[in-house]
mmCIF file of C-alpha atoms and ligand atoms in Angstrom:
data_model
loop_
_atom_site.group_PDB
_atom_site.id
_atom_site.type_symbol
_atom_site.label_atom_id
_atom_site.label_comp_id
_atom_site.label_asym_id
_atom_site.label_seq_id
_atom_site.Cartn_x
_atom_site.Cartn_y
_atom_site.Cartn_z
ATOM 1 C CA MET A 30 198.169 40.807 189.224
ATOM 2 C CA ALA A 31 195.417 39.028 191.124
ATOM 3 C CA GLU A 32 193.610 38.542 187.880
ATOM 4 C CA PRO A 33 191.408 35.044 186.838
ATOM 5 C CA ARG A 34 193.626 32.348 185.602
ATOM 6 C CA ASN A 35 192.764 31.935 181.622
ATOM 7 C CA ASP A 36 193.903 28.736 180.497
ATOM 8 C CA ASN A 37 194.525 28.921 176.771
ATOM 9 C CA GLU A 38 197.751 29.922 176.651
ATOM 10 C CA SER A 39 199.195 28.734 173.509
ATOM 11 C CA SER A 40 203.358 27.563 174.194
ATOM 12 C CA SER A 41 203.858 30.587 171.294
ATOM 13 C CA LYS A 42 202.893 33.061 173.933
ATOM 14 C CA VAL A 43 205.121 31.187 176.381
ATOM 15 C CA PRO A 44 207.374 34.494 177.457
ATOM 16 C CA LEU A 45 210.906 34.873 177.364
ATOM 17 C CA HIS A 46 212.037 34.747 181.146
ATOM 18 C CA GLU A 47 209.404 31.162 181.628
ATOM 19 C CA GLN A 48 210.744 29.117 178.479
ATOM 20 C CA ASP A 49 214.598 29.378 179.628
ATOM 21 C CA PRO A 50 214.582 31.169 183.762
ATOM 22 C CA GLU A 51 217.814 30.747 184.498
ATOM 23 C CA LYS A 52 219.050 32.723 181.524
ATOM 24 C CA TYR A 53 216.692 35.165 181.639
ATOM 25 C CA SER A 54 215.666 35.454 185.124
ATOM 26 C CA GLY A 55 218.866 37.610 186.194
ATOM 27 C CA SER A 56 220.831 36.862 189.251
ATOM 28 C CA SER A 57 219.850 38.997 192.878
ATOM 29 C CA ASP A 58 223.349 40.552 192.878
ATOM 30 C CA SER A 59 222.599 42.427 188.996
ATOM 31 C CA SER A 60 219.248 44.085 191.066
ATOM 32 C CA GLU A 61 221.601 45.289 192.742
ATOM 33 C CA ASP A 62 224.079 46.618 191.398
ATOM 34 C CA GLU A 63 224.107 49.990 189.579
ATOM 35 C CA ILE A 64 223.485 50.314 185.570
ATOM 36 C CA ASP A 65 225.286 51.623 183.977
ATOM 37 C CA GLY A 66 225.534 52.711 180.069
ATOM 38 C CA GLN A 67 228.063 49.902 178.889
ATOM 39 C CA ASN A 68 225.935 47.780 181.292
ATOM 40 C CA GLN A 69 222.629 48.727 179.857
ATOM 41 C CA GLU A 70 223.903 48.316 175.841
ATOM 42 C CA ASP A 71 225.160 45.221 176.728
ATOM 43 C CA LEU A 72 221.762 44.140 178.314
ATOM 44 C CA ILE A 73 219.367 45.535 174.996
ATOM 45 C CA ARG A 74 222.516 43.441 172.951
ATOM 46 C CA GLN A 75 221.253 40.677 174.917
ATOM 47 C CA MET A 76 217.516 40.513 175.330
ATOM 48 C CA LEU A 77 217.805 41.396 171.385
ATOM 49 C CA ARG A 78 219.628 37.990 170.526
ATOM 50 C CA MET A 79 217.287 35.899 172.733
ATOM 51 C CA LYS A 80 213.916 37.493 171.608
ATOM 52 C CA LEU A 81 215.918 36.940 167.546
ATOM 53 C CA HIS A 82 216.415 33.496 169.034
ATOM 54 C CA GLN A 83 212.689 33.002 169.273
ATOM 55 C CA GLY A 84 212.542 32.073 166.095
ATOM 56 C CA LYS A 85 209.204 33.784 164.513
ATOM 57 C CA SER A 86 210.278 35.330 161.415
ATOM 58 C CA ARG A 87 208.385 38.346 162.404
ATOM 59 C CA THR A 88 210.703 38.812 165.426
ATOM 60 C CA ASN A 89 214.257 39.310 162.100
ATOM 61 C CA GLU A 90 212.295 41.917 160.506
ATOM 62 C CA ASP A 91 211.459 43.811 163.781
ATOM 63 C CA LEU A 92 215.452 43.355 164.738
ATOM 64 C CA ALA A 93 216.220 44.228 161.781
ATOM 65 C CA LYS A 94 214.074 47.637 161.271
ATOM 66 C CA LYS A 95 215.342 48.317 164.575
ATOM 67 C CA LYS A 96 218.927 47.767 163.164
ATOM 68 C CA SER A 97 218.499 49.759 160.395
ATOM 69 C CA GLY A 98 216.577 52.932 162.873
ATOM 70 C CA LYS A 99 213.320 52.510 161.042
ATOM 71 C CA VAL A 100 211.385 51.331 164.588
ATOM 72 C CA LYS A 101 210.967 54.457 166.805
ATOM 73 C CA ASN A 102 207.366 54.033 168.330
ATOM 74 C CA ILE A 103 207.933 50.150 171.223
ATOM 75 C CA ILE A 104 206.099 49.298 173.785
ATOM 76 C CA THR A 105 206.711 47.777 175.732
ATOM 77 C CA MET A 106 204.694 44.720 177.965
ATOM 78 C CA ALA A 107 204.986 43.560 181.342
ATOM 79 C CA GLY A 108 203.996 41.265 183.558
ATOM 80 C CA ALA A 109 205.466 39.830 187.478
ATOM 81 C CA GLY A 110 207.917 37.629 185.748
ATOM 82 C CA ILE A 111 210.283 41.215 184.824
ATOM 83 C CA SER A 112 210.394 41.283 189.490
ATOM 84 C CA THR A 113 210.733 38.032 190.447
ATOM 85 C CA SER A 114 213.918 38.659 190.526
ATOM 86 C CA ALA A 115 214.103 41.405 192.640
ATOM 87 C CA GLY A 116 212.204 39.523 195.559
ATOM 88 C CA ILE A 117 208.548 40.459 194.580
ATOM 89 C CA PRO A 118 206.309 36.137 194.364
ATOM 90 C CA ASP A 119 204.841 35.951 191.763
ATOM 91 C CA PHE A 120 200.923 35.715 192.732
ATOM 92 C CA ARG A 121 200.440 32.466 191.063
ATOM 93 C CA SER A 122 203.967 31.100 191.062
ATOM 94 C CA PRO A 123 203.226 26.957 193.166
ATOM 95 C CA GLU A 124 205.368 27.316 196.558
ATOM 96 C CA THR A 125 206.688 31.173 196.066
ATOM 97 C CA GLY A 126 203.259 32.505 194.485
ATOM 98 C CA LEU A 127 201.696 34.740 196.456
ATOM 99 C CA TYR A 128 198.150 32.731 196.220
ATOM 100 C CA ASN A 129 199.496 29.618 198.328
ATOM 101 C CA ASN A 130 201.056 31.648 201.563
ATOM 102 C CA LEU A 131 197.639 33.188 202.499
ATOM 103 C CA GLN A 132 196.255 30.522 204.934
ATOM 104 C CA LYS A 133 197.688 32.695 207.918
ATOM 105 C CA TYR A 134 194.809 35.316 206.539
ATOM 106 C CA ASP A 135 191.629 33.017 207.033
ATOM 107 C CA LEU A 136 190.328 34.191 203.544
ATOM 108 C CA PRO A 137 187.088 31.989 202.509
ATOM 109 C CA ASN A 138 188.887 32.136 199.251
ATOM 110 C CA PRO A 139 192.885 33.107 198.510
ATOM 111 C CA GLN A 140 191.473 35.631 196.103
ATOM 112 C CA ALA A 141 189.463 37.362 198.496
ATOM 113 C CA ILE A 142 192.052 39.536 199.267
ATOM 114 C CA PHE A 143 191.921 41.438 196.534
ATOM 115 C CA ASP A 144 187.824 41.099 196.101
ATOM 116 C CA ILE A 145 186.737 44.035 196.752
ATOM 117 C CA GLU A 146 183.232 43.123 198.575
ATOM 118 C CA TYR A 147 185.526 41.587 200.921
ATOM 119 C CA PHE A 148 187.746 44.009 201.182
ATOM 120 C CA GLU A 149 184.756 46.745 201.441
ATOM 121 C CA GLU A 150 183.537 44.221 204.606
ATOM 122 C CA ARG A 151 187.421 42.928 205.832
ATOM 123 C CA PRO A 152 189.884 45.530 204.962
ATOM 124 C CA GLU A 153 192.615 44.018 207.504
ATOM 125 C CA PRO A 154 193.625 40.973 205.140
ATOM 126 C CA PHE A 155 194.847 43.385 202.440
ATOM 127 C CA PHE A 156 196.629 45.721 204.752
ATOM 128 C CA GLN A 157 198.662 43.174 206.860
ATOM 129 C CA LEU A 158 199.639 41.943 202.832
ATOM 130 C CA ALA A 159 200.405 45.481 201.337
ATOM 131 C CA LYS A 160 202.746 45.835 204.896
ATOM 132 C CA GLU A 161 204.508 42.684 203.730
ATOM 133 C CA LEU A 162 204.573 43.804 199.735
ATOM 134 C CA TYR A 163 204.687 46.959 200.859
ATOM 135 C CA PRO A 164 206.526 49.179 197.694
ATOM 136 C CA GLY A 165 209.768 50.227 198.794
ATOM 137 C CA GLN A 166 211.341 47.519 199.816
ATOM 138 C CA PHE A 167 212.528 45.984 196.631
ATOM 139 C CA GLU A 168 215.215 47.467 193.627
ATOM 140 C CA PRO A 169 214.146 47.322 190.339
ATOM 141 C CA THR A 170 215.551 44.914 187.827
ATOM 142 C CA PRO A 171 218.122 44.831 184.714
ATOM 143 C CA CYS A 172 214.457 44.533 182.564
ATOM 144 C CA HIS A 173 213.399 48.317 184.766
ATOM 145 C CA TYR A 174 216.298 50.176 183.250
ATOM 146 C CA PHE A 175 215.955 48.323 179.902
ATOM 147 C CA ILE A 176 212.593 50.904 179.239
ATOM 148 C CA LYS A 177 213.795 53.462 180.863
ATOM 149 C CA LEU A 178 216.476 53.251 178.849
ATOM 150 C CA LEU A 179 214.286 53.125 175.698
ATOM 151 C CA GLU A 180 213.057 56.241 177.048
ATOM 152 C CA GLN A 181 215.617 58.083 176.766
ATOM 153 C CA LYS A 182 216.734 57.139 173.555
ATOM 154 C CA GLY A 183 213.746 58.188 172.463
ATOM 155 C CA LEU A 184 212.412 55.514 171.988
ATOM 156 C CA LEU A 185 209.117 54.164 174.362
ATOM 157 C CA LEU A 186 205.887 55.078 173.590
ATOM 158 C CA ARG A 187 204.722 53.197 176.243
ATOM 159 C CA HIS A 188 205.297 50.001 179.550
ATOM 160 C CA TYR A 189 201.942 48.384 179.958
ATOM 161 C CA THR A 190 202.018 47.071 183.063
ATOM 162 C CA GLN A 191 200.086 44.353 185.229
ATOM 163 C CA ASN A 192 201.859 44.892 187.831
ATOM 164 C CA ILE A 193 201.390 47.157 190.726
ATOM 165 C CA ASP A 194 204.826 47.721 192.900
ATOM 166 C CA THR A 195 205.865 50.561 191.379
ATOM 167 C CA LEU A 196 209.272 49.228 190.266
ATOM 168 C CA GLU A 197 209.045 51.132 187.303
ATOM 169 C CA ARG A 198 208.980 54.544 188.906
ATOM 170 C CA VAL A 199 211.620 53.270 191.442
ATOM 171 C CA ALA A 200 213.870 52.885 188.141
ATOM 172 C CA ASN A 201 212.052 56.558 187.054
ATOM 173 C CA ILE A 202 210.815 55.825 183.971
ATOM 174 C CA SER A 203 208.154 59.392 183.311
ATOM 175 C CA GLY A 204 204.579 58.811 184.529
ATOM 176 C CA ASP A 205 203.386 59.966 181.320
ATOM 177 C CA LYS A 206 205.156 56.417 179.780
ATOM 178 C CA LEU A 207 203.204 54.805 182.236
ATOM 179 C CA VAL A 208 200.484 53.069 182.049
ATOM 180 C CA GLU A 209 199.978 50.965 184.929
ATOM 181 C CA ALA A 210 197.371 48.127 183.875
ATOM 182 C CA HIS A 211 196.303 46.493 187.240
ATOM 183 C CA GLY A 212 196.362 50.450 188.914
ATOM 184 C CA THR A 213 199.358 51.456 191.388
ATOM 185 C CA PHE A 214 199.949 52.161 194.992
ATOM 186 C CA HIS A 215 200.817 55.166 194.111
ATOM 187 C CA SER A 216 198.012 56.954 194.725
ATOM 188 C CA SER A 217 195.255 55.939 197.031
ATOM 189 C CA HIS A 218 191.672 57.319 197.346
ATOM 190 C CA CYS A 219 188.614 56.681 199.656
ATOM 191 C CA ILE A 220 186.286 54.474 199.251
ATOM 192 C CA GLU A 221 182.937 56.091 199.054
ATOM 193 C CA PRO A 222 181.979 57.196 195.682
ATOM 194 C CA LYS A 223 180.687 60.403 196.980
ATOM 195 C CA CYS A 224 183.855 60.591 198.718
ATOM 196 C CA ARG A 225 186.549 59.766 196.699
ATOM 197 C CA LYS A 226 189.374 61.932 198.451
ATOM 198 C CA GLU A 227 192.724 61.167 197.259
ATOM 199 C CA TYR A 228 195.526 60.302 199.377
ATOM 200 C CA THR A 229 199.408 59.750 198.766
ATOM 201 C CA GLN A 230 201.607 57.683 198.579
ATOM 202 C CA GLU A 231 203.209 58.376 201.331
ATOM 203 C CA TRP A 232 200.642 58.860 203.839
ATOM 204 C CA MET A 233 199.279 55.691 202.799
ATOM 205 C CA LYS A 234 202.978 53.591 203.775
ATOM 206 C CA GLU A 235 202.473 55.701 206.855
ATOM 207 C CA GLN A 236 199.434 54.044 207.882
ATOM 208 C CA ILE A 237 199.860 50.665 206.219
ATOM 209 C CA MET A 238 203.351 50.483 208.318
ATOM 210 C CA ARG A 239 201.898 51.457 211.845
ATOM 211 C CA ASP A 240 198.951 48.623 211.316
ATOM 212 C CA VAL A 241 196.405 51.446 211.367
ATOM 213 C CA ILE A 242 193.607 50.904 209.310
ATOM 214 C CA PRO A 243 194.372 54.131 206.337
ATOM 215 C CA THR A 244 191.080 56.053 207.262
ATOM 216 C CA CYS A 245 189.316 58.802 204.860
ATOM 217 C CA LYS A 246 189.906 62.274 207.023
ATOM 218 C CA GLU A 247 186.711 63.671 205.561
ATOM 219 C CA CYS A 248 184.166 61.483 205.857
ATOM 220 C CA ASN A 249 185.807 58.522 208.465
ATOM 221 C CA SER A 250 185.377 55.574 205.611
ATOM 222 C CA VAL A 251 188.245 52.878 204.884
ATOM 223 C CA VAL A 252 191.112 54.309 201.980
ATOM 224 C CA LYS A 253 192.689 52.331 199.077
ATOM 225 C CA PRO A 254 195.500 51.987 196.724
ATOM 226 C CA ASP A 255 194.708 52.848 193.693
ATOM 227 C CA ILE A 256 195.382 48.446 192.628
ATOM 228 C CA VAL A 257 192.621 47.509 190.937
ATOM 229 C CA PHE A 258 190.657 44.873 192.976
ATOM 230 C CA PHE A 259 188.345 42.341 191.270
ATOM 231 C CA GLY A 260 185.159 43.593 190.522
ATOM 232 C CA GLU A 261 186.683 47.340 189.673
ATOM 233 C CA GLN A 262 187.148 48.697 186.850
ATOM 234 C CA LEU A 263 190.956 48.732 185.418
ATOM 235 C CA PRO A 264 191.911 52.559 185.167
ATOM 236 C CA ASP A 265 190.603 54.414 182.249
ATOM 237 C CA ARG A 266 194.692 55.530 181.355
ATOM 238 C CA PHE A 267 194.317 52.166 179.871
ATOM 239 C CA PHE A 268 191.847 52.331 177.635
ATOM 240 C CA THR A 269 192.394 55.691 176.302
ATOM 241 C CA CYS A 270 196.052 55.424 176.085
ATOM 242 C CA LEU A 271 195.237 52.107 173.477
ATOM 243 C CA VAL A 272 193.993 52.615 170.630
ATOM 244 C CA ASP A 273 196.122 55.494 169.252
ATOM 245 C CA ASP A 274 198.943 54.008 170.719
ATOM 246 C CA PHE A 275 199.122 50.317 168.558
ATOM 247 C CA LYS A 276 198.395 52.596 165.622
ATOM 248 C CA ILE A 277 201.649 54.404 165.734
ATOM 249 C CA CYS A 278 203.477 51.140 167.375
ATOM 250 C CA ASP A 279 205.855 50.063 164.909
ATOM 251 C CA LEU A 280 207.801 46.830 167.261
ATOM 252 C CA LEU A 281 206.438 45.269 170.474
ATOM 253 C CA ILE A 282 208.210 44.005 173.134
ATOM 254 C CA ILE A 283 206.197 41.712 175.550
ATOM 255 C CA MET A 284 208.489 40.864 179.342
ATOM 256 C CA GLY A 285 207.283 38.811 182.200
ATOM 257 C CA THR A 286 204.090 37.655 181.220
ATOM 258 C CA SER A 287 202.658 34.726 179.578
ATOM 259 C CA LEU A 288 199.403 36.705 178.405
ATOM 260 C CA THR A 289 197.233 34.429 180.311
ATOM 261 C CA VAL A 290 196.147 37.130 181.781
ATOM 262 C CA GLN A 291 193.361 39.105 180.926
ATOM 263 C CA PRO A 292 193.481 41.959 179.711
ATOM 264 C CA PHE A 293 196.527 41.564 178.121
ATOM 265 C CA ALA A 294 195.861 38.689 176.981
ATOM 266 C CA ASN A 295 192.525 39.272 174.942
ATOM 267 C CA LEU A 296 194.728 42.808 173.553
ATOM 268 C CA VAL A 297 197.068 40.814 171.939
ATOM 269 C CA ASP A 298 195.047 39.305 170.260
ATOM 270 C CA ARG A 299 192.612 42.082 169.689
ATOM 271 C CA TYR A 300 195.167 44.795 168.331
ATOM 272 C CA ILE A 301 198.568 44.203 168.358
ATOM 273 C CA VAL A 302 198.453 41.192 165.544
ATOM 274 C CA LYS A 303 196.188 43.503 163.063
ATOM 275 C CA THR A 304 199.017 46.884 163.951
ATOM 276 C CA LEU A 305 202.482 44.992 163.516
ATOM 277 C CA ASN A 306 200.918 42.883 160.048
HETATM 278 ZN ZN1 ZN B 59 186.376 59.566 202.351
#
């Protein structure tokens, strides 16, 4: 989320849901249905069929490998597009995009709401927004259950997500299979560097829902969900998993991201093309 846009997007990187939104976004009804085994199988078939039709020869080869059972280590990468059908606004979509709906917070600029320096001075706008969008009010989409199915089949090496909505965890994707590249609401920490006391999602939720600025019991500093703000480092886990994972990845599935947001954009160029060749 909340990272500066890099406009060097190439058409070959346009994700499935953006190429044909009606066909790919999934209806809100489907996200409310219980996804049974048959629906999951159908979903996989549909997604692979669509992937096959995207035209790249490597995709055909990948599918053939998948059918022959040679694919064993699948990496999935996901962005906001897999959660928009759950009702979570994409940060950059016109009209519904979050950055276009922040006037009420009286910010110096829209991105200030995720700027760590601004947050340290004035945390109220972030927590007001967090209350509106708090995880737990939304249901996972078929895409999330597709990733869970890959895990159940023993095929998921890792799921890299740019999303902070925790819908992967709601879909019961195991924590060790997840890399939440832009952080998560799953845990929170005191922002005072000498303290860094950890707090649970339940505790944070209670504070936010009561319209209280969460403060540390030890040092009285503000406590912030572990989502990555501007001016903050990505989680260590992102970098540690990255190197080993892409050495053994034999199929990469990219969903719901146009790969214009770092670090995913660079990731594909630097690691994945080389790895899959
Ligand atoms: Zn503290």
